Short mmCIF file of C-alpha atoms and ligand atoms in Angstrom, two decimals:
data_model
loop_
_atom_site.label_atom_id
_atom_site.label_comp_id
_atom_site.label_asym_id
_atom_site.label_seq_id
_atom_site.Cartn_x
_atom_site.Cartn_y
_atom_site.Cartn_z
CA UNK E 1 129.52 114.35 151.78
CA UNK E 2 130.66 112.26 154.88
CA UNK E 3 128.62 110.35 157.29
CA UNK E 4 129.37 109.71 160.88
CA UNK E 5 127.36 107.18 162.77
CA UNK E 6 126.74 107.23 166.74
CA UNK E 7 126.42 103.41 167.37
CA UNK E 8 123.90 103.61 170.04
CA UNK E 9 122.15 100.34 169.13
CA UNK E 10 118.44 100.88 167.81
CA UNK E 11 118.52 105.04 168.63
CA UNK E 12 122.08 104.71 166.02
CA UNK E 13 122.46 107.97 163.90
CA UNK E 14 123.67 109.23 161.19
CA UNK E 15 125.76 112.65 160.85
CA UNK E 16 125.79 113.90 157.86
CA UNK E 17 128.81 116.62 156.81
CA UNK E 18 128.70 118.52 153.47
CA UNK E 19 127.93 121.86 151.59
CA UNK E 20 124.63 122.45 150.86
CA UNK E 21 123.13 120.01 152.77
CA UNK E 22 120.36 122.01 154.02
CA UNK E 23 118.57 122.04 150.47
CA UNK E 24 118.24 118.43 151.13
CA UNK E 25 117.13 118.71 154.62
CA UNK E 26 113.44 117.40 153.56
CA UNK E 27 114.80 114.28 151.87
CA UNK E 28 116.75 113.49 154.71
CA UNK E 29 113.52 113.82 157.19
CA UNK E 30 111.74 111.50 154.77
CA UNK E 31 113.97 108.48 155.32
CA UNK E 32 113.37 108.41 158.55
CA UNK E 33 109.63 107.81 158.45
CA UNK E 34 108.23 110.86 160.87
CA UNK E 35 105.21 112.50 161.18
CA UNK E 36 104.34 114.84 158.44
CA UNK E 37 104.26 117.71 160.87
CA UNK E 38 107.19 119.31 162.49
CA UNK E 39 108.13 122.93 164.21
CA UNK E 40 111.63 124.38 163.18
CA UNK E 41 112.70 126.32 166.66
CA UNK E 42 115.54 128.65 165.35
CA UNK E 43 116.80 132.07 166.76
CA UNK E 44 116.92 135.51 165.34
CA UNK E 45 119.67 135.47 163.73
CA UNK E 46 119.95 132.45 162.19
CA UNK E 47 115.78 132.15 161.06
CA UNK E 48 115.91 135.23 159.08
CA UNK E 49 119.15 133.70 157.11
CA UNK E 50 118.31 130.12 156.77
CA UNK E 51 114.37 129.27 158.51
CA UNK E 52 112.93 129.83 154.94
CA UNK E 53 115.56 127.21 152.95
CA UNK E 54 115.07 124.33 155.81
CA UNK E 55 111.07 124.56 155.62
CA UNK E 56 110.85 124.91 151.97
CA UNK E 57 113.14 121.84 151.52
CA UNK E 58 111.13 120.14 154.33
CA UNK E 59 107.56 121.06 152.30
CA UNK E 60 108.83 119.83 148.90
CA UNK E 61 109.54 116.27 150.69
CA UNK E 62 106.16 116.91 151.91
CA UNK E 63 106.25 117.79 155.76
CA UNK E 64 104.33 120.58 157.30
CA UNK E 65 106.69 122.79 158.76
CA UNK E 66 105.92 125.58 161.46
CA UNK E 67 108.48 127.86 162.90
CA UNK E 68 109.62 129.33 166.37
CA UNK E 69 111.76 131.93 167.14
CA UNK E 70 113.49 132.70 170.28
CA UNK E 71 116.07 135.23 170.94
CA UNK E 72 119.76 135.12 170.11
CA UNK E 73 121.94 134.24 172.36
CA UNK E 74 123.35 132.75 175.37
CA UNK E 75 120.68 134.22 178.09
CA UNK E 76 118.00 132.61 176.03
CA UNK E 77 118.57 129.23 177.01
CA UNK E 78 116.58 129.43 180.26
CA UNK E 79 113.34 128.08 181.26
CA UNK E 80 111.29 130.85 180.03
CA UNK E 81 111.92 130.72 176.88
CA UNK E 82 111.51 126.93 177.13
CA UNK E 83 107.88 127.69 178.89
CA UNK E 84 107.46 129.89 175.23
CA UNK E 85 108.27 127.03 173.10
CA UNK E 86 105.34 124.61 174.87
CA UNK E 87 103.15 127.30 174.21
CA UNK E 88 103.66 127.86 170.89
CA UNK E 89 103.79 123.97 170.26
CA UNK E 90 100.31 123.71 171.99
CA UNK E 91 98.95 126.43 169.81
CA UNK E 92 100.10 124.45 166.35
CA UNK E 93 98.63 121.79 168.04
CA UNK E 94 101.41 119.63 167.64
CA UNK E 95 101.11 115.78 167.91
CA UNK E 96 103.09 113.10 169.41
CA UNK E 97 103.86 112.19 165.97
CA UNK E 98 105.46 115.38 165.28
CA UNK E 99 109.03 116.35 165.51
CA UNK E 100 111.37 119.49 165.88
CA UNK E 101 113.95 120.57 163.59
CA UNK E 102 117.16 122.31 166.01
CA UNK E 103 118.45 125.13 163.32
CA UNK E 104 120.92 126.75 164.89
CA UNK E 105 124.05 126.91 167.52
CA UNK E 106 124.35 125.28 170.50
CA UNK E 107 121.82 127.59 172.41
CA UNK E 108 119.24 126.50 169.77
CA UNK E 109 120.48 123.20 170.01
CA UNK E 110 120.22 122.91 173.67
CA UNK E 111 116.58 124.55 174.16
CA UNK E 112 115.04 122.58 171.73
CA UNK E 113 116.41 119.41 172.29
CA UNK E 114 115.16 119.76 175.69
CA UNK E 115 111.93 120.69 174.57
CA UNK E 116 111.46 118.01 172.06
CA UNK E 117 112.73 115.86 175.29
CA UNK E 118 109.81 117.19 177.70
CA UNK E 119 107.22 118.46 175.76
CA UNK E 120 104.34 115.28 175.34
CA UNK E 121 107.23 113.28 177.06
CA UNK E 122 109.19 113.30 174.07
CA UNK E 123 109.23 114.28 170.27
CA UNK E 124 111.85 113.01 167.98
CA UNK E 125 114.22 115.44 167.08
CA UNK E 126 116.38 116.23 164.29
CA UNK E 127 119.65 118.65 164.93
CA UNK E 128 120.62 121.28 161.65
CA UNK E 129 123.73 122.74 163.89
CA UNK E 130 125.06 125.88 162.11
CA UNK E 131 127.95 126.93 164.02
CA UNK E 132 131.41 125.21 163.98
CA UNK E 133 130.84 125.19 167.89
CA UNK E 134 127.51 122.95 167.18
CA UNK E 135 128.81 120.73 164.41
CA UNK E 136 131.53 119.44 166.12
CA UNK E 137 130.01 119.48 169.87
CA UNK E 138 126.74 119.79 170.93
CA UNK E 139 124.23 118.84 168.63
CA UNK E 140 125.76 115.19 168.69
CA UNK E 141 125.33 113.05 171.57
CA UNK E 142 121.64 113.69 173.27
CA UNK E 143 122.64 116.21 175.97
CA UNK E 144 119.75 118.83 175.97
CA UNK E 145 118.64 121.69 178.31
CA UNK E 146 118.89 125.37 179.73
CA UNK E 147 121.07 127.17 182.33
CA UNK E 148 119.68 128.60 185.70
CA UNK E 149 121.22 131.58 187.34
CA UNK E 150 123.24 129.43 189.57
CA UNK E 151 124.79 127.71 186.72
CA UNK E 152 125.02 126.08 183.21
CA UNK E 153 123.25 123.62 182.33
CA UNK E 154 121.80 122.60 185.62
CA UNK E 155 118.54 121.09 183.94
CA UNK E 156 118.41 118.98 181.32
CA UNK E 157 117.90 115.32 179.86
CA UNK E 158 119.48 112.64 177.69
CA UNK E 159 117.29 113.03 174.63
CA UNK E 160 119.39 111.75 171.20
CA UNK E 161 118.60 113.21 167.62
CA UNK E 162 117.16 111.04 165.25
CA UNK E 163 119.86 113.01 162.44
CA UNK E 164 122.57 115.46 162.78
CA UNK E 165 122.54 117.40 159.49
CA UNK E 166 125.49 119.69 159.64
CA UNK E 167 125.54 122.00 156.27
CA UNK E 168 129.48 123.88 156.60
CA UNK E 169 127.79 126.47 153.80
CA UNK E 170 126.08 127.91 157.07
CA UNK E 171 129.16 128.50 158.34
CA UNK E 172 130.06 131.53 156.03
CA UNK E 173 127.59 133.74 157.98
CA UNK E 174 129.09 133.34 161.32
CA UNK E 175 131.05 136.29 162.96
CA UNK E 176 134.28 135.80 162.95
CA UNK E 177 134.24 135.62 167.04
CA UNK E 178 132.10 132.60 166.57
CA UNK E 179 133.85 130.81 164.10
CA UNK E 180 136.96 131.10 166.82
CA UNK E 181 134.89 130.10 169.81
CA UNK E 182 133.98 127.08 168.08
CA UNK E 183 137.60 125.87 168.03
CA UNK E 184 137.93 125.88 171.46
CA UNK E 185 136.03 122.59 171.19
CA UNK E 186 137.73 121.65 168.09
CA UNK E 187 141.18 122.02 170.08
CA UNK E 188 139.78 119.87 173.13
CA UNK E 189 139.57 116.88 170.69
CA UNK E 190 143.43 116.98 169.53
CA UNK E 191 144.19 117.68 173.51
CA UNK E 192 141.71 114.64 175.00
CA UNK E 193 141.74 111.69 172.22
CA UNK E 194 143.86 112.60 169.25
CA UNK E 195 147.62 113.60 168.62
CA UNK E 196 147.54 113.96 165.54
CA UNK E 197 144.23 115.80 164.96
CA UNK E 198 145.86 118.33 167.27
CA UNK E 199 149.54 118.80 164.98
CA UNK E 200 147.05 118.74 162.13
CA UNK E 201 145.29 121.89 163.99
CA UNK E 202 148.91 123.38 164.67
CA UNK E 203 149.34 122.92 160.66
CA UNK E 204 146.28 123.78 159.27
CA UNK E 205 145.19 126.53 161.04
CA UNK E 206 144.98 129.75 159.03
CA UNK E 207 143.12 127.87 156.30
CA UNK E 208 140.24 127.01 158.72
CA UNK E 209 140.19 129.77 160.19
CA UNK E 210 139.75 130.96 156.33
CA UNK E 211 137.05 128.50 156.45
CA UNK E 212 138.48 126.68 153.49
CA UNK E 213 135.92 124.29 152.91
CA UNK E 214 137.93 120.57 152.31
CA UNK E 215 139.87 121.72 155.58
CA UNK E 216 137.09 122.21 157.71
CA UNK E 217 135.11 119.23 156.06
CA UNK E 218 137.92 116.88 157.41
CA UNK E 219 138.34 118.69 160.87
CA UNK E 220 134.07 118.57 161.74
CA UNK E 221 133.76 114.65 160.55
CA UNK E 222 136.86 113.91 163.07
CA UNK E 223 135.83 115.85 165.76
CA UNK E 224 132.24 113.98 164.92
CA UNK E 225 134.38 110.61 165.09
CA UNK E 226 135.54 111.41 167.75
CA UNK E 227 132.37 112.23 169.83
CA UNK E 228 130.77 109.58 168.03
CA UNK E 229 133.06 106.96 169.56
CA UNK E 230 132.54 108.18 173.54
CA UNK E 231 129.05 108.80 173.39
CA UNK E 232 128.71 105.32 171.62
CA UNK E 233 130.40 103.54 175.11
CA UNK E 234 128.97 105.74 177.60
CA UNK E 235 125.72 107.52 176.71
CA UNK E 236 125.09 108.67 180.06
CA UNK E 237 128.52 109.77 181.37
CA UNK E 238 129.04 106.98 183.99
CA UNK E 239 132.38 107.14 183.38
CA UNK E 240 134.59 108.00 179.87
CA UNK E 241 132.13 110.76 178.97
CA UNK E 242 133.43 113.22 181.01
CA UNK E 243 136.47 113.42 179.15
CA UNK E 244 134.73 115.50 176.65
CA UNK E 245 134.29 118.03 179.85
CA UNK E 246 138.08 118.94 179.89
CA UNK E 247 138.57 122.51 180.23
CA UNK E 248 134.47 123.01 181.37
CA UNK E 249 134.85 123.06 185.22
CA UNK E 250 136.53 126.55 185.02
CA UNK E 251 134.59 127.60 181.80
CA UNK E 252 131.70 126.90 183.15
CA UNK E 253 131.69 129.22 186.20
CA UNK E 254 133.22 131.88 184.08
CA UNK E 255 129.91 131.75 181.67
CA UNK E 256 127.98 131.54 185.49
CA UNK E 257 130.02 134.22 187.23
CA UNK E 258 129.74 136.59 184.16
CA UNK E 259 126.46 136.16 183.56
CA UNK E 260 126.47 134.11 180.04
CA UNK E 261 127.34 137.71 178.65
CA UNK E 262 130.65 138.49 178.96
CA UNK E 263 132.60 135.06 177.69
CA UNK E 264 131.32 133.20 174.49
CA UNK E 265 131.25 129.53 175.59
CA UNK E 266 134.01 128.74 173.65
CA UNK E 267 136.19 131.31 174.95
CA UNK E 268 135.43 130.53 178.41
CA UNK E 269 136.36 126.49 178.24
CA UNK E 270 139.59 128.04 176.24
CA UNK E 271 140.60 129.50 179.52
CA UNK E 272 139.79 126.82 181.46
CA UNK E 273 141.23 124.02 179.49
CA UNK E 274 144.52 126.23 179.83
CA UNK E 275 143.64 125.82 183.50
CA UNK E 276 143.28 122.23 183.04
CA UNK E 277 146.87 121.80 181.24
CA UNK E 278 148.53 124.04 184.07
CA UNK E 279 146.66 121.69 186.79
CA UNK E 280 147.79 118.36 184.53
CA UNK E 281 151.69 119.76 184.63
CA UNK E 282 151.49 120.28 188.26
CA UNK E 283 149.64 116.63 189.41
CA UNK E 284 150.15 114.35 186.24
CA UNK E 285 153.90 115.69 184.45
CA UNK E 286 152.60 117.22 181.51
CA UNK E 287 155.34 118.05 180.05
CA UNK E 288 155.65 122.13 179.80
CA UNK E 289 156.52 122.40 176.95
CA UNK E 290 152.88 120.18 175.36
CA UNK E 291 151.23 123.47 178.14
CA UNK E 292 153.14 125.90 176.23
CA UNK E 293 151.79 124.13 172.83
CA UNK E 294 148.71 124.24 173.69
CA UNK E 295 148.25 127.73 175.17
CA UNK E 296 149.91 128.88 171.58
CA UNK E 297 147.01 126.71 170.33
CA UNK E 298 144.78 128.91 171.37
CA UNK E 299 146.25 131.86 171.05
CA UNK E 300 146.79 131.51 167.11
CA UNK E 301 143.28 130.61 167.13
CA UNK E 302 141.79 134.20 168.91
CA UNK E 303 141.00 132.64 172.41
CA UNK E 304 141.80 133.61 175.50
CA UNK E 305 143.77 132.06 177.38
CA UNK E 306 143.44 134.22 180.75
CA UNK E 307 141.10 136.38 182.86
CA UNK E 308 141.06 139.61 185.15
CA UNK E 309 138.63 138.95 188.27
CA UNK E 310 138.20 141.10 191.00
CA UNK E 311 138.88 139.06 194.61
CA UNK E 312 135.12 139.20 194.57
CA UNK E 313 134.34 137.77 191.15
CA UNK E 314 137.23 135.40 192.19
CA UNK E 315 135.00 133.62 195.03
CA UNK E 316 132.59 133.12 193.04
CA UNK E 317 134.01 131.61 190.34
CA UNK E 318 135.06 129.05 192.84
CA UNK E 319 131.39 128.90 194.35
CA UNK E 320 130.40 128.50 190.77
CA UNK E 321 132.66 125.39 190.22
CA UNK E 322 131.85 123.92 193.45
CA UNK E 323 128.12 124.11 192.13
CA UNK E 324 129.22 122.31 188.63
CA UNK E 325 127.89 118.69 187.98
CA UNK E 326 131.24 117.51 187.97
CA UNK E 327 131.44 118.10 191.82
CA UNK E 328 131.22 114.49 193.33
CA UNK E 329 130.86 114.12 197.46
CA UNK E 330 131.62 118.01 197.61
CA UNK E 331 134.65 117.03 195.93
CA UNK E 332 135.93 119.28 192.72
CA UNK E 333 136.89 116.53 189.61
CA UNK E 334 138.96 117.43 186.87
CA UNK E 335 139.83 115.65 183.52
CA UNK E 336 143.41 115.95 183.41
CA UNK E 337 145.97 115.38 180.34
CA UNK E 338 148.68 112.75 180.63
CA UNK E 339 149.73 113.84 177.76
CA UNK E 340 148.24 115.49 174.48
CA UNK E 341 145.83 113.03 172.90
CA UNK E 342 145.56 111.32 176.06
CA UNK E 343 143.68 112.05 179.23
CA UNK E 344 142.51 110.85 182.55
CA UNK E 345 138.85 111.90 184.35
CA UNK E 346 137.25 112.18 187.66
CA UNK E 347 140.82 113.41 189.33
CA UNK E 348 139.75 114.83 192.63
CA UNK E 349 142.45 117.85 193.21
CA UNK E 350 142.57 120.06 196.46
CA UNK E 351 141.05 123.38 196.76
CA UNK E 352 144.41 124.27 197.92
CA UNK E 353 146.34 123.28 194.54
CA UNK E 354 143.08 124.95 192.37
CA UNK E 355 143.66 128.35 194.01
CA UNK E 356 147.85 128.07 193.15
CA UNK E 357 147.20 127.08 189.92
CA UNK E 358 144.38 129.18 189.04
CA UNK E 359 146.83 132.52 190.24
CA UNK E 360 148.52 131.65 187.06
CA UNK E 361 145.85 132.67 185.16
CA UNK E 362 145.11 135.80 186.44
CA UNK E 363 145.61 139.02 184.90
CA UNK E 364 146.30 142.73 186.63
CA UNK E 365 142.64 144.36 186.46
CA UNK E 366 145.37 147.37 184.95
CA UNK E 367 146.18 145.51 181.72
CA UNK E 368 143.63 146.22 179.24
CA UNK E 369 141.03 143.91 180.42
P1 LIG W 1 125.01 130.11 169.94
O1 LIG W 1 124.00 129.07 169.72
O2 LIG W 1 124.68 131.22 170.85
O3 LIG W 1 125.43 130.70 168.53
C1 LIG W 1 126.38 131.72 168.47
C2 LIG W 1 125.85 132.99 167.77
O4 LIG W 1 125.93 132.79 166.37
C3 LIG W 1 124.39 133.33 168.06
O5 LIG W 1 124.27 134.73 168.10
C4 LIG W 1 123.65 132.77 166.86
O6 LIG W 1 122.46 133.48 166.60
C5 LIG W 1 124.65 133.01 165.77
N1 LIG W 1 124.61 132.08 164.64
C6 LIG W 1 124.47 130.75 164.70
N2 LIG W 1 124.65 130.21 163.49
C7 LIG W 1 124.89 131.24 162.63
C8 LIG W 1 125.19 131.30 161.26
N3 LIG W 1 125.33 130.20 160.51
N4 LIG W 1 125.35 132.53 160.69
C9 LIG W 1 125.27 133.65 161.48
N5 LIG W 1 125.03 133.64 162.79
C10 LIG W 1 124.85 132.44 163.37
O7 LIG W 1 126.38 129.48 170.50
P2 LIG W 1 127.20 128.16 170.19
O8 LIG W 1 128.60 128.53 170.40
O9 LIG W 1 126.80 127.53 168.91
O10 LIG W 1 126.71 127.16 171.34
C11 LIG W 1 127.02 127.42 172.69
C12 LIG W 1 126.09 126.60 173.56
O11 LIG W 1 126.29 125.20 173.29
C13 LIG W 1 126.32 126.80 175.03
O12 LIG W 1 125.10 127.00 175.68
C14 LIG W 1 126.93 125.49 175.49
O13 LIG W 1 126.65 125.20 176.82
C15 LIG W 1 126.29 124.52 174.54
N6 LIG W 1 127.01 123.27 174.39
C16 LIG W 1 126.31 122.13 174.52
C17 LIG W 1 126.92 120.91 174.36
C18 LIG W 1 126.11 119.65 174.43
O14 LIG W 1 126.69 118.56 174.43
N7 LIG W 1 124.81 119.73 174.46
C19 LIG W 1 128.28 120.84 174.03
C20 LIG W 1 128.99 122.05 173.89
C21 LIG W 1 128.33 123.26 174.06
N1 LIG W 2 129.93 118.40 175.70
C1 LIG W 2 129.94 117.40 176.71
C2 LIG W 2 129.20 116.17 176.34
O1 LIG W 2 128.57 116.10 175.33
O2 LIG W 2 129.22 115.23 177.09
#
């Protein structure tokens, strides 16, 4: 097993990386001296597959486990299903000593961590991510919360697990489409703080895509490193944060624009960090051929790495990004790369130079989709 710690002072972490771990899921829970009783929020695919392991583990260490389930997928991270989750909690009657166990992706992830973050003004929280999407990304670092129509993520809080228990034997269930989507994020690591995690990528690919085990073991605790390291100088994103948003301006208003439907997460921040190499070529030198290496990047891995848009879905795409919480003074800011492994953030760049860029991107409505 490895361990990854978040060095956030007294709210420090541990994440812990391993097969099986979810048998000892209970144990874990134990050392941390909570509340015996605790609600496992889960969706519907992923409670039917692993709800029953995770509360039996957490009742043999003793803890009295309830469970919630809220729909699969991206359009359940909204407020309603939020509003669900406090009323469910209020039934069990559970306590400000109690906590909330996060098994699942980053949807799960997300809406519970902003529930444990809200509901009785805060319950601790403990983060079981089972996709490679949530292992390596979003159940480490505290952001929580739910999309609005106008866009992702638009409410939310700071609200940091108490553990990060990432079991990669959850990983063999997930669909191939969401094993790839969730190295889109792996691939922003190599591109925004690591060279060599990103040749490594180039190298190892087909086995973790296999899901060899050792491969991907090694790949989730650097990516963990990784996020460990930002989020441990700038909890908040004041400032170096944002570099783990390269790629998410443009992703983000193609999740908006299509309704969180038509793009997986990861496939939409795999076009836009394509967008984001493009834009770093054109204003910082990226060399072309480091663009070309990382569009392959993607490629190899299943992503896409362009879009078809009607002139129509085209504005708003652009609304959308205008709307994103990178905007600053009405201002669009981009994390560009210098170079891969090394990157710059809060670059403002002209609408004008967005729209040239982003033509490169498009595809002929004709071609297939
Ligand atoms: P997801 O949570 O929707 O999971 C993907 C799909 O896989 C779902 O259908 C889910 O039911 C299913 N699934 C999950 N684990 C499974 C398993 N082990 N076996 C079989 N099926 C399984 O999507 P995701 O890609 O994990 O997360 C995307 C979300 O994460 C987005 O909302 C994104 O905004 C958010 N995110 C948040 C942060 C953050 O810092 N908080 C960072 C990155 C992404
Ligand atoms: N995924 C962006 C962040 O955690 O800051």
């Amino acid at each position: 097993m490895r361990v990854v710690r978040v060095p956030l002072g007294e709210r420090a972490y541990s994440i812990r990386i391993g097969e099986g771990l979810l048998s000892g899921l209970g144990q874990d829970c134990e050392r941390l001296g909570l509340g015996r009783h605790c609600t496992i929020i889960s969706d519907s695919n992923v409670a039917p597959l692993y709800a029953r392991r995770a509360a039996q583990s957490l009742e043999r260490a003793g803890f009295e486990p309830r469970e919630i389930t809220i729909p699969a997928g991206e359009t359940a991270k909204c407020l309603a299903r939020v509003s669900d989750c406090y009323h469910e909690l209020a039934r069990h009657r559970a306590g400000r000593d109690s906590f909330i166990v996060a098994l699942g992706g980053g949807v799960v992830g997300d809406l519970a961590g902003f529930v444990a973050a809200t509901y009785l003004r805060g319950l601790a929280l403990v983060q079981v991510p089972t996709t490679l999407l949530a292992q390596v990304d979003s159940s480490v670092g505290g952001k929580v919360g739910v999309n609005l129509k106008a866009g992702k993520n638009l409410v939310g809080a700071f609200h940091q697990p108490r553990l990060v228990v990432c079991d990669l034997a959850t990983l063999e269930t997930l669909p191939p489409r969401e094993l790839r989507a969730g190295f889109a994020e792996v691939i922003k690591y190599g591109i925004i703080a690591d060279a060599r995690l990103f040749r490594r990528l180039e190298r190892d690919l087909d086995p973790l895509l296999r899901r060899d085990g050792g491969a991907l073991a090694a790949v989730v605790a650097r990516c963990c490193a990784i996020k460990a390291a930002v989020v441990g100088h700038d909890e908040t994103e004041q400032g170096r944060r944002a570099v783990l948003n390269f790629g998410h301006t443009v992703g983000h208003a193609l999740e908006a624009v299509f309704g969180y439907g038509k793009y997986l997460h990861g496939e939409a921040i795999a076009v836009g960090q394509v967008f984001a190499a493009r834009l770093s070529a054109r204003l910082l030198g990226l060399p072309e051929g480091d663009v070309d290496r990382i569009r392959s990047l993607f490629e190899r891995a299943g992503l896409p790495t362009s879009v078809c848009l009607s002139p129509h879905q085209r504005e708003n795409v652009s609304r959308a990004m205008r709307l994103d919480k990178k905007t600053s003074a009405g201002e669009i800011r981009f994390v560009l790369a210098e170079r891969i492994g090394q990157v710059v953030w809060g670059r403002a760049v002209a609408a004008s130079v967005i729209r040239e860029v982003f033509d490169l991107l498009l595809r002929k409505p004709s071609g297939g989709g």
